[in-house]
mmCIF file of C-alpha atoms in Angstrom:
data_model
loop_
_atom_site.group_PDB
_atom_site.id
_atom_site.type_symbol
_atom_site.label_atom_id
_atom_site.label_comp_id
_atom_site.label_asym_id
_atom_site.label_seq_id
_atom_site.Cartn_x
_atom_site.Cartn_y
_atom_site.Cartn_z
ATOM 1 C CA MET T 445 -48.051 -0.009 -51.871
ATOM 2 C CA ALA T 446 -44.897 -0.262 -49.786
ATOM 3 C CA MET T 447 -41.786 1.649 -50.832
ATOM 4 C CA TYR T 448 -38.766 -0.567 -51.391
ATOM 5 C CA GLU T 449 -35.575 0.324 -49.548
ATOM 6 C CA SER T 450 -32.444 -1.690 -50.220
ATOM 7 C CA GLU T 451 -30.292 -3.151 -47.466
ATOM 8 C CA HIS T 452 -27.478 -0.819 -48.455
ATOM 9 C CA THR T 453 -29.719 2.255 -48.206
ATOM 10 C CA LYS T 454 -30.928 1.171 -44.768
ATOM 11 C CA PHE T 455 -27.367 0.554 -43.626
ATOM 12 C CA MET T 456 -26.132 3.930 -44.888
ATOM 13 C CA ARG T 457 -29.069 5.832 -43.365
ATOM 14 C CA GLU T 458 -28.544 4.188 -39.964
ATOM 15 C CA TRP T 459 -24.766 4.549 -40.135
ATOM 16 C CA LEU T 460 -25.003 8.260 -40.942
ATOM 17 C CA GLU T 461 -27.405 8.747 -38.033
ATOM 18 C CA LYS T 462 -24.806 7.201 -35.719
ATOM 19 C CA HIS T 463 -21.889 9.137 -37.314
ATOM 20 C CA PRO T 464 -23.120 12.680 -38.041
ATOM 21 C CA LYS T 465 -19.571 14.002 -38.579
ATOM 22 C CA GLU T 466 -19.345 11.910 -41.732
ATOM 23 C CA LEU T 467 -21.916 14.129 -43.430
ATOM 24 C CA ASP T 468 -19.455 17.020 -43.181
ATOM 25 C CA GLU T 469 -16.695 14.848 -44.610
ATOM 26 C CA GLN T 470 -19.002 13.771 -47.418
ATOM 27 C CA LYS T 471 -19.726 17.418 -48.259
ATOM 28 C CA LYS T 472 -16.007 18.260 -48.227
ATOM 29 C CA GLY T 473 -15.264 15.403 -50.610
ATOM 30 C CA ARG T 474 -18.039 16.456 -52.946
ATOM 31 C CA ALA T 475 -16.799 20.047 -52.938
ATOM 32 C CA LEU T 476 -13.284 18.841 -53.705
ATOM 33 C CA TRP T 477 -14.291 16.989 -56.876
ATOM 34 C CA TRP T 478 -17.666 18.277 -58.082
ATOM 35 C CA ASP T 479 -18.880 21.581 -56.652
ATOM 36 C CA LYS T 480 -16.680 23.992 -58.579
ATOM 37 C CA PRO T 481 -17.468 27.653 -59.248
ATOM 38 C CA GLN T 482 -18.666 28.194 -62.809
ATOM 39 C CA ASP T 483 -17.438 30.966 -65.106
ATOM 40 C CA VAL T 484 -20.026 31.888 -67.734
ATOM 41 C CA ALA T 485 -17.529 33.619 -70.044
ATOM 42 C CA THR T 486 -15.181 30.634 -70.081
ATOM 43 C CA GLN T 487 -18.035 28.223 -70.759
ATOM 44 C CA ALA T 488 -19.269 30.428 -73.638
ATOM 45 C CA ARG T 489 -15.744 30.420 -75.119
ATOM 46 C CA TYR T 490 -15.632 26.616 -74.880
ATOM 47 C CA ASP T 491 -19.021 26.337 -76.573
ATOM 48 C CA GLU T 492 -17.963 28.641 -79.422
ATOM 49 C CA SER T 493 -14.738 26.736 -80.044
ATOM 50 C CA SER T 494 -16.334 23.288 -80.299
ATOM 51 C CA VAL T 495 -16.081 21.552 -83.668
ATOM 52 C CA PRO T 496 -19.098 19.633 -85.007
ATOM 53 C CA VAL T 497 -18.624 15.877 -85.143
ATOM 54 C CA LYS T 498 -19.178 14.060 -88.449
ATOM 55 C CA GLY T 499 -22.091 11.657 -88.709
ATOM 56 C CA TYR T 500 -19.746 8.730 -89.317
ATOM 57 C CA TYR T 501 -16.424 9.326 -87.637
ATOM 58 C CA TYR T 502 -14.313 7.019 -89.820
ATOM 59 C CA ASP T 503 -15.613 8.330 -93.185
ATOM 60 C CA THR T 504 -12.591 9.972 -94.832
ATOM 61 C CA ASN T 505 -14.504 11.153 -97.935
ATOM 62 C CA HIS T 506 -16.175 14.106 -96.255
#
């Protein structure tokens, strides 16, 4: 069984082979938006302060 590879995937793989510096730029962009250091104490405080959501949000009787 042959593995399917889309045209876009082929293009990106070949383009990144021809432009290896772009991998570094891609990593910098990811670090800018996604790869943030995590603080366990802050996350625990957020978890403790969360309020449970009602089963039906618009029910004013409960």
